[in-house]
PDB file of C-alpha atoms in Angstrom:
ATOM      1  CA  UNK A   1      14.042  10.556  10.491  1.00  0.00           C
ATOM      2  CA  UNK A   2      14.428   6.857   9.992  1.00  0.00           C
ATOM      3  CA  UNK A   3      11.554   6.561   7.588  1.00  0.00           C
ATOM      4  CA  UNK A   4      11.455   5.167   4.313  1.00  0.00           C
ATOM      5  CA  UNK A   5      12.554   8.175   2.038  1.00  0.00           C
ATOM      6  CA  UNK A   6      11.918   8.775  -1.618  1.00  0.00           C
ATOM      7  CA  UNK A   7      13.523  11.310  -4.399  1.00  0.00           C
ATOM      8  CA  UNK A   8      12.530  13.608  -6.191  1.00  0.00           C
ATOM      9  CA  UNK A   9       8.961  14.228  -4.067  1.00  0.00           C
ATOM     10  CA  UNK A  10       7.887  15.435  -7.276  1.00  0.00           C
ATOM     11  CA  UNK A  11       8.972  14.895 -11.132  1.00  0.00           C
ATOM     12  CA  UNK A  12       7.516  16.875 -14.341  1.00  0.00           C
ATOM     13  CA  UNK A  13       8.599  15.223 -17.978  1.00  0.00           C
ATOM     14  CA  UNK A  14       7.720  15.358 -21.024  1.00  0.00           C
ATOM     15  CA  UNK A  15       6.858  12.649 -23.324  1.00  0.00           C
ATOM     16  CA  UNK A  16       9.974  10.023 -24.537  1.00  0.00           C
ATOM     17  CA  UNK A  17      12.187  10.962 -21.703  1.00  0.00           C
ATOM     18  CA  UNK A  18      13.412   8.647 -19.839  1.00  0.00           C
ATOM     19  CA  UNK A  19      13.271   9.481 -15.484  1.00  0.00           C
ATOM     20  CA  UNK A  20      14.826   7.270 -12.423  1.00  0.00           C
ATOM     21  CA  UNK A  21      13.253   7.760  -9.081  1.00  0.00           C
ATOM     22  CA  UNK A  22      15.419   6.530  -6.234  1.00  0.00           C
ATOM     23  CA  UNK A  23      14.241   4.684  -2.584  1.00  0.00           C
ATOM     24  CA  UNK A  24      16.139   4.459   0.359  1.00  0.00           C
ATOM     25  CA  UNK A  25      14.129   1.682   2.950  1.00  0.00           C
ATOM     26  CA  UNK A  26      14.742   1.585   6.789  1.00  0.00           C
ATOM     27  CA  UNK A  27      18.161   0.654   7.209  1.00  0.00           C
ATOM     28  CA  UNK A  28      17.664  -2.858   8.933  1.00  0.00           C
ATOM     29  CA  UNK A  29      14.623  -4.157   5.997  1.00  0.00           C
ATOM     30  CA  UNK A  30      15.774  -6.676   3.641  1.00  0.00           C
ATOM     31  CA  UNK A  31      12.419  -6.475   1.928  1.00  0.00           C
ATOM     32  CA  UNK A  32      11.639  -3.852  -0.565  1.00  0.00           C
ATOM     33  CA  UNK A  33       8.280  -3.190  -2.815  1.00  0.00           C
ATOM     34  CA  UNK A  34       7.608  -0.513  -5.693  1.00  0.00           C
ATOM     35  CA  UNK A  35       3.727   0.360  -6.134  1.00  0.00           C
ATOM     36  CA  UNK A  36       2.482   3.308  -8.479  1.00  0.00           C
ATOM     37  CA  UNK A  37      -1.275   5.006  -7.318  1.00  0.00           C
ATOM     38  CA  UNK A  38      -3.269   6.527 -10.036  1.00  0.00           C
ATOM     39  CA  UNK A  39      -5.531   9.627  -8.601  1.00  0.00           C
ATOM     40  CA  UNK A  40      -8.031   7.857  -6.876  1.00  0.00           C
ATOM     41  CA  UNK A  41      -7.453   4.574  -6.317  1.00  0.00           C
ATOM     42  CA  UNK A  42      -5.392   2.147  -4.285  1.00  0.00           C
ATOM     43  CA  UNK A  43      -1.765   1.459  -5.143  1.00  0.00           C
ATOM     44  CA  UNK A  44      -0.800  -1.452  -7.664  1.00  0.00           C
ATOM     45  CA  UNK A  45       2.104  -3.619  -6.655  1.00  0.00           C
ATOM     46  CA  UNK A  46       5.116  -3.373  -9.154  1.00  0.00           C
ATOM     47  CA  UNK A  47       7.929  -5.209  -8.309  1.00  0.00           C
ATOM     48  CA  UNK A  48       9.492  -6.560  -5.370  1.00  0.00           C
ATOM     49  CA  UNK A  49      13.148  -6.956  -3.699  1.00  0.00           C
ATOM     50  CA  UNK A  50      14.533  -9.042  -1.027  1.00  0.00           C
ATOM     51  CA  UNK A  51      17.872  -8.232  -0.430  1.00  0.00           C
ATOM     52  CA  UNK A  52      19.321  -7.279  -3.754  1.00  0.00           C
ATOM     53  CA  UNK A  53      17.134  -9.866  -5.623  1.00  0.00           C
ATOM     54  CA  UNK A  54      14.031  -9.469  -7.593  1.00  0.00           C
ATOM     55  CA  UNK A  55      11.849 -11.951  -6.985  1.00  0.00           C
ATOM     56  CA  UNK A  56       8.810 -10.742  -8.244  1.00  0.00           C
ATOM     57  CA  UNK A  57       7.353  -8.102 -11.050  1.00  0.00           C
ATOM     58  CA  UNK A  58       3.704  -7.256 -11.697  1.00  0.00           C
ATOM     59  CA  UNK A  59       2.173  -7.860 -15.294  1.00  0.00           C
ATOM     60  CA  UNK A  60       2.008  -4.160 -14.927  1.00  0.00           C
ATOM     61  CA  UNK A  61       5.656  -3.445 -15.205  1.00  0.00           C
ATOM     62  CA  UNK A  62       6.425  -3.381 -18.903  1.00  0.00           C
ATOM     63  CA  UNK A  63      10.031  -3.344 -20.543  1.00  0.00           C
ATOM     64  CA  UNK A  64      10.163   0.522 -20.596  1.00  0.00           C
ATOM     65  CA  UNK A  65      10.382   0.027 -16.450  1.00  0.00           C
ATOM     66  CA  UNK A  66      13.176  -1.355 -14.839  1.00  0.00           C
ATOM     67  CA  UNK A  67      13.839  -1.470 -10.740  1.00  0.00           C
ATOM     68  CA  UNK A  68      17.501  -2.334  -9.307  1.00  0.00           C
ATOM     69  CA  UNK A  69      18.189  -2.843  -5.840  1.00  0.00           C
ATOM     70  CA  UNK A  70      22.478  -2.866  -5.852  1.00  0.00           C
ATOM     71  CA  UNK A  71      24.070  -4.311  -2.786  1.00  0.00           C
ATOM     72  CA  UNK A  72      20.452  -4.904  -0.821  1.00  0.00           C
ATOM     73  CA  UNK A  73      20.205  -1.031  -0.310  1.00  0.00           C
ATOM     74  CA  UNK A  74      18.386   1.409  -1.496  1.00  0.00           C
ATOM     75  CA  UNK A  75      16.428   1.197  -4.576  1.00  0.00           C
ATOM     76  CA  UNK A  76      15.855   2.924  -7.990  1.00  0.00           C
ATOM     77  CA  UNK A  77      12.864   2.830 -10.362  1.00  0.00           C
ATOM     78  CA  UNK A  78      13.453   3.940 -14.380  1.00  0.00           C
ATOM     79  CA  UNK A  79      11.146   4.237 -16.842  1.00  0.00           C
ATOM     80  CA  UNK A  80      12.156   4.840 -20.185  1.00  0.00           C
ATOM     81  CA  UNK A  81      10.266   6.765 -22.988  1.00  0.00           C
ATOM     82  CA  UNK A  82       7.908   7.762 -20.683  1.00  0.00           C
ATOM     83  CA  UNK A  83       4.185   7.921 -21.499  1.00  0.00           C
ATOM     84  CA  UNK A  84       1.011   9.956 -20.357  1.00  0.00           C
ATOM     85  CA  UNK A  85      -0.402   7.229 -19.098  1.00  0.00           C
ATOM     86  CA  UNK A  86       2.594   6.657 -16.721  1.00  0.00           C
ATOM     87  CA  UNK A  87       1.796   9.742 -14.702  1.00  0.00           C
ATOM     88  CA  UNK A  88       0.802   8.426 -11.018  1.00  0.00           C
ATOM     89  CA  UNK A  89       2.431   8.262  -7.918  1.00  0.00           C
ATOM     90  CA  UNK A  90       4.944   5.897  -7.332  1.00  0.00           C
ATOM     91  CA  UNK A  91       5.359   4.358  -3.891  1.00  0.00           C
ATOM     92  CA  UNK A  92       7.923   2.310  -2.310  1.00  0.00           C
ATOM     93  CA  UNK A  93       7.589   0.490   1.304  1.00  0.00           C
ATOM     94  CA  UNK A  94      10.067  -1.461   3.009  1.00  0.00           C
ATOM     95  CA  UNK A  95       9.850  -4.500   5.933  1.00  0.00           C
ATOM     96  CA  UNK A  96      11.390  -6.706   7.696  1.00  0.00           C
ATOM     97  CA  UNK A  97      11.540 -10.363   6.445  1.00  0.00           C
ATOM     98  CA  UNK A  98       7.882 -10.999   7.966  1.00  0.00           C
ATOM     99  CA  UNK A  99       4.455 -11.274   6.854  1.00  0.00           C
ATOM    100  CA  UNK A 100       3.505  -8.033   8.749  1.00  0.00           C
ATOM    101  CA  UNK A 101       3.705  -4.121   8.218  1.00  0.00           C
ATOM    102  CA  UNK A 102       5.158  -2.684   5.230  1.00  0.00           C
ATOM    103  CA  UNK A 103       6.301   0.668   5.417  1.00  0.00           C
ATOM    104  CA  UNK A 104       5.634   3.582   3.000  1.00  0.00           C
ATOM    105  CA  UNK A 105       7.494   6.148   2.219  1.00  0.00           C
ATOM    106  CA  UNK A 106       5.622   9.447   0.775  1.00  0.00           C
ATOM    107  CA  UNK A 107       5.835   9.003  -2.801  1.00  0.00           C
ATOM    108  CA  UNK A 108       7.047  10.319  -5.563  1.00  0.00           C
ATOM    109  CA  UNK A 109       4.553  12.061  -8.235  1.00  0.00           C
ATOM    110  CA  UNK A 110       5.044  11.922 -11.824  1.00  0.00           C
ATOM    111  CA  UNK A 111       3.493  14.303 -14.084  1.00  0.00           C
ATOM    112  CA  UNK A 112       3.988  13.537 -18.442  1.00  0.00           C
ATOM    113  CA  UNK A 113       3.207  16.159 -20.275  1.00  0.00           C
TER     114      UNK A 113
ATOM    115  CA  UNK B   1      -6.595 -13.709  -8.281  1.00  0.00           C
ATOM    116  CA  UNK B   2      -7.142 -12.260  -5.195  1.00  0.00           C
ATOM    117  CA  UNK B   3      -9.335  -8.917  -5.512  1.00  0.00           C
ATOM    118  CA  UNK B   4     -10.437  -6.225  -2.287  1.00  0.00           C
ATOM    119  CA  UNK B   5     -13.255  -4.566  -2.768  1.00  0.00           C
ATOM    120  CA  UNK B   6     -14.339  -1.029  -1.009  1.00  0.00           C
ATOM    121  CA  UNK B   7     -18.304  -0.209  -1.933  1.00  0.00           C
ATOM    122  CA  UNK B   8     -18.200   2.980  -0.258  1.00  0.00           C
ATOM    123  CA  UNK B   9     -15.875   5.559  -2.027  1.00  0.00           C
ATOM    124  CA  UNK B  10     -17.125   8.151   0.589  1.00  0.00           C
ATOM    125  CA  UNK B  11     -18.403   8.199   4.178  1.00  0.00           C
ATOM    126  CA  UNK B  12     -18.747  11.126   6.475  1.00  0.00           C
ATOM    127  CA  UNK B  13     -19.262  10.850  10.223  1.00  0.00           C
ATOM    128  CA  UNK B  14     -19.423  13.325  12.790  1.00  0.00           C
ATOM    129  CA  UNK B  15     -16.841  14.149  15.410  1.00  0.00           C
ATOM    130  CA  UNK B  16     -16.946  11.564  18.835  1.00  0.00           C
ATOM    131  CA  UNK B  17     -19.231   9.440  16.891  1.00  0.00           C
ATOM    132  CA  UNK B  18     -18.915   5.957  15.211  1.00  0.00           C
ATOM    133  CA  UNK B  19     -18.130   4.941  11.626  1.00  0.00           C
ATOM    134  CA  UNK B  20     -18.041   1.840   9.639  1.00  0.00           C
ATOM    135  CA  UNK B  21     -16.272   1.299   6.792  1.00  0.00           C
ATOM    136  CA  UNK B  22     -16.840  -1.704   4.852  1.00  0.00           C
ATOM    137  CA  UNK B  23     -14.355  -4.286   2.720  1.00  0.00           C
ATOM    138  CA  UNK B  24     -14.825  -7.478   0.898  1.00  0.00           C
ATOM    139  CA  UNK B  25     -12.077  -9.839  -0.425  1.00  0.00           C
ATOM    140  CA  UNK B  26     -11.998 -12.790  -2.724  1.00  0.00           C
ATOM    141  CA  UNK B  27      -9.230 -15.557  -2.230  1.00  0.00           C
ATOM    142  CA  UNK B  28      -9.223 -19.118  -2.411  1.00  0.00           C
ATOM    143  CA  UNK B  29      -6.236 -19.281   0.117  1.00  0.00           C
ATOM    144  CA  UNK B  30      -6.647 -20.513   3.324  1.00  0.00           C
ATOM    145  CA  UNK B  31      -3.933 -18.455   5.324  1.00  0.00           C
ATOM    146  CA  UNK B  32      -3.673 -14.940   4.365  1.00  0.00           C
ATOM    147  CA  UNK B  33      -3.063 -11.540   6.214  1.00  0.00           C
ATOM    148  CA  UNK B  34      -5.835  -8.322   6.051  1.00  0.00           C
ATOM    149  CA  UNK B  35      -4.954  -5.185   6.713  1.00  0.00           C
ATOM    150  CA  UNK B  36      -6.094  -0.957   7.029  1.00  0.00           C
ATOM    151  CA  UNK B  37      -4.073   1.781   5.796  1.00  0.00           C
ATOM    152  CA  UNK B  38      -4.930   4.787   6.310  1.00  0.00           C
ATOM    153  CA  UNK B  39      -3.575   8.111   3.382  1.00  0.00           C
ATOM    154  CA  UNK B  40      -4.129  11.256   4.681  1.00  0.00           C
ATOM    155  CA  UNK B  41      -3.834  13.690   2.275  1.00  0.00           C
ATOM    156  CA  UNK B  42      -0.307  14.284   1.330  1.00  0.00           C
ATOM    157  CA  UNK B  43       0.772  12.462   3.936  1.00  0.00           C
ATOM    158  CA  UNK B  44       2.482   8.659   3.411  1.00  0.00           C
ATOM    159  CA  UNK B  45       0.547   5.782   4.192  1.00  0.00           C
ATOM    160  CA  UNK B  46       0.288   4.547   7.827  1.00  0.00           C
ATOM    161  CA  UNK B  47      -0.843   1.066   8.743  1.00  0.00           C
ATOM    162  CA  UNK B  48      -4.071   1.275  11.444  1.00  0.00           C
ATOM    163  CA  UNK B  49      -4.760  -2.307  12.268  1.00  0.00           C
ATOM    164  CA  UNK B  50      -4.243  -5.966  10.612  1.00  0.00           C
ATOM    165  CA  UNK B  51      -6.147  -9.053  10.896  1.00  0.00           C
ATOM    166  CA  UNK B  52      -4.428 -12.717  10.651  1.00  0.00           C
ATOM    167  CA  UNK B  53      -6.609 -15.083   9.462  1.00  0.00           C
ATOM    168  CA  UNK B  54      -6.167 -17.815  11.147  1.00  0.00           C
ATOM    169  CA  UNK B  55      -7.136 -15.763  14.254  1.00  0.00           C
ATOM    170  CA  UNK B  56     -10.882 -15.894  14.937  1.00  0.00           C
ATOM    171  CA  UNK B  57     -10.892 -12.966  17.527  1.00  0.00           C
ATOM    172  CA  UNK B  58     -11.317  -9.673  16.079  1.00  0.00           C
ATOM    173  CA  UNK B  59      -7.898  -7.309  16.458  1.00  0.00           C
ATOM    174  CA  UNK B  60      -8.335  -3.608  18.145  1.00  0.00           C
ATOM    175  CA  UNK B  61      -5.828  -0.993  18.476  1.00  0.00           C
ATOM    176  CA  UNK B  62      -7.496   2.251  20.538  1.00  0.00           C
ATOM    177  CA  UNK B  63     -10.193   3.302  18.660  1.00  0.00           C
ATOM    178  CA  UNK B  64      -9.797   1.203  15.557  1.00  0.00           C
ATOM    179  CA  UNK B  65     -11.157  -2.439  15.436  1.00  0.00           C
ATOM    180  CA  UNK B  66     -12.408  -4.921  12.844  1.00  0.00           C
ATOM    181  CA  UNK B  67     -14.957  -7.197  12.256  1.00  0.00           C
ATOM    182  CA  UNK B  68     -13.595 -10.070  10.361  1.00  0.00           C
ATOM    183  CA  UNK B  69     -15.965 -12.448   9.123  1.00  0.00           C
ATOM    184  CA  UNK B  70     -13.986 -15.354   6.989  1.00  0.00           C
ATOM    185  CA  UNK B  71     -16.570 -17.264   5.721  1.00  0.00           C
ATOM    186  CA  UNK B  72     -18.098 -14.292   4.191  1.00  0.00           C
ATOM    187  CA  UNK B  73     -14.930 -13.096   3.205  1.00  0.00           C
ATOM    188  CA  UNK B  74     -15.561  -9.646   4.724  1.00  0.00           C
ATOM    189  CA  UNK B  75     -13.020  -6.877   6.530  1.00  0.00           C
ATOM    190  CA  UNK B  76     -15.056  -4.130   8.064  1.00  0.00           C
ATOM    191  CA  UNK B  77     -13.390  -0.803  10.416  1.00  0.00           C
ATOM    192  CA  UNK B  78     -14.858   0.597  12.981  1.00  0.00           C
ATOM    193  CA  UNK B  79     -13.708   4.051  14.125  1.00  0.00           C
ATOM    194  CA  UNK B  80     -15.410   4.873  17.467  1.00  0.00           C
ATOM    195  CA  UNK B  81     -14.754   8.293  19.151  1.00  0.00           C
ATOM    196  CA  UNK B  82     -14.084   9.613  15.660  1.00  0.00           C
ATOM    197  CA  UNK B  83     -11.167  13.083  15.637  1.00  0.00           C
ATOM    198  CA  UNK B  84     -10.459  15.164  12.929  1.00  0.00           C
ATOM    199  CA  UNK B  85      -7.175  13.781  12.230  1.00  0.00           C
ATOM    200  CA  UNK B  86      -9.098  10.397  11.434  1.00  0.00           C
ATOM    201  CA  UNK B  87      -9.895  12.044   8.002  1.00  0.00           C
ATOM    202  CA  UNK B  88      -8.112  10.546   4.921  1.00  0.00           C
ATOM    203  CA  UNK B  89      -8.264   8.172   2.449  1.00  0.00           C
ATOM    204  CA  UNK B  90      -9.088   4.231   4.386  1.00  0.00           C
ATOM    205  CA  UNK B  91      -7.470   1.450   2.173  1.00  0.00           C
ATOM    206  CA  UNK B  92      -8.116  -2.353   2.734  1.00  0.00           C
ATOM    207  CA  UNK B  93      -5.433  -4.572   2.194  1.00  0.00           C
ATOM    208  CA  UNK B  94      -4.940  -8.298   1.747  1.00  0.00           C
ATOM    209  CA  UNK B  95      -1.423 -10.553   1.465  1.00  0.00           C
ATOM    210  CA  UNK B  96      -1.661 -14.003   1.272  1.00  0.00           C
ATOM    211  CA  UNK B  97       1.218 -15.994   3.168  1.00  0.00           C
ATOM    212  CA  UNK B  98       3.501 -17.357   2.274  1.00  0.00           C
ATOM    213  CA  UNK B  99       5.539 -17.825  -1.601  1.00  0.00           C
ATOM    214  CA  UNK B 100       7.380 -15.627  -2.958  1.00  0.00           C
ATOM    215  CA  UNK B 101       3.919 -13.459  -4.062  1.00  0.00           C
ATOM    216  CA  UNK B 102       2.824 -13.611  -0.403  1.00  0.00           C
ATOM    217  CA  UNK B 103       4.567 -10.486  -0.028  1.00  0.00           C
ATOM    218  CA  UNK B 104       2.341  -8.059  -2.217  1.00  0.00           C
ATOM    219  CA  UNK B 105      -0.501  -6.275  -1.010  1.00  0.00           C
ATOM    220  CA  UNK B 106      -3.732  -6.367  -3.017  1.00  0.00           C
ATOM    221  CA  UNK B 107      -5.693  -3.031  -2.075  1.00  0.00           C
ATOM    222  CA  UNK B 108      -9.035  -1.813  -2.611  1.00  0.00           C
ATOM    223  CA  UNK B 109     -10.327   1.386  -4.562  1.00  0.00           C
ATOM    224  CA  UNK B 110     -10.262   3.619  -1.276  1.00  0.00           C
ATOM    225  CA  UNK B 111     -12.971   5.004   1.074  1.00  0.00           C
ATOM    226  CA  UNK B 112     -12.302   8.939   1.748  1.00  0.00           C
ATOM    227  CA  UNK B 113     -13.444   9.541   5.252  1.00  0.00           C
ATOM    228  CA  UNK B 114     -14.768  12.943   6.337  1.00  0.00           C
ATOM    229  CA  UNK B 115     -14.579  13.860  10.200  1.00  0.00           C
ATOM    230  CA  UNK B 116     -17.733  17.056  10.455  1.00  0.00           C
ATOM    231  CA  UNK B 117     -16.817  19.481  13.635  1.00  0.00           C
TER     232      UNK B 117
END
């Protein structure tokens, strides 16, 4: 499968720990976006690579998250002393450098207890 | 800012019939990019058709086609010949062009499509 792939599927924490999700894009994109989806609504853009630069973060990604992108690869996503309110599912696409389809991969769902 | 706005969190239609689904955006860019994603459950997000906007004829893939009206700043889907693997969650999508925010999507709240045997 040369989809965009995404691990753990699923992640249960509890409150003040920290968790790291990881992304790896289609092999030839050079563009790579977080989102996170609360139950019932559309995903909310977090952040944004191209290549191993970040050239853009959402209002909605406070210092407890951070995103990395080493060497233009695949990505990872931490959040530090996590919060209820950070349970969602967090999505990550991937595309070519063009103003067309991003690709999803399936998620991964975070549960804070 | 831009905003996308779905006013139908539900629809149902019946199978081999027609459904609508409706989207508005707001933008003050000229030169922007619209799209559909369809969620089934579970399942990852697939991209069913996009609009550019500089393009005044409506896109279709099978099925699936759009009526884009700029002025009134409006995305709607049609689904014609409707199956039951057409169910899922029907996102609207908007990315301005160009910038280094032109590559964000902007999606709506979601219309959860029902396909009745």
């Amino acid at each position: 499968d040369t989809g965009v792939s995404q691990n753990p599927r699923h992640k249960i924490t509890k409150r003040g720990q920290n968790v790291t999700f990881r992304c790896d894009p289609i092999s030839e994109h050079n563009r790579l976006y977080w989102y996170r989806q609360t139950l019932g609504q559309g995903p909310e853009f977090l952040t944004y690579f191209q290549n191993e630069a970040q050239l853009e973060k959402s209002r909605l990604l406070s210092d407890r998250f951070s995103a990395e992108r080493p060497k233009g690869s695949f990505s990872t996503l931490e959040i530090q002393r996590t919060e209820q309110g950070d349970s969602a599912m967090y999505l990550c696409a991937s595309s070519l450098n063009s103003p067309y389809e991003q690709y999803f991969g399936p998620g991964t769902r975070l549960t804070v207890t | 800012a831009q905003t996308v706005t779905q006013s139908q969190p539900e629809m149902s239609v019946q199978e081999a019939e027609t459904v609508t689904l409706s989207c508005t955006y707001d933008t003050s860019e000229s030169d922007y990019y619209l799209f559909w994603y369809k969620q089934p459950p579970s399942r990852q997000m697939i991209l069913v058709i996009r609009q550019e906007a500089y393009k005044q004829q409506n896109a279709t893939e099978n099925r699936f086609s759009v009526n884009f009206q700029k002025a009134a700043k409006s995305f709607s889907l049609k689904i014609s010949d409707s199956q039951l693997g057409d169910a899922a969650m029907y996102f609207c999508a908007y990315r301005r062009d160009g910038g280094t925010s032109g590559s964000r999507l902007t999606f709506g709240e979601g219309t959860q499509l029902t396909v009745n045997p």
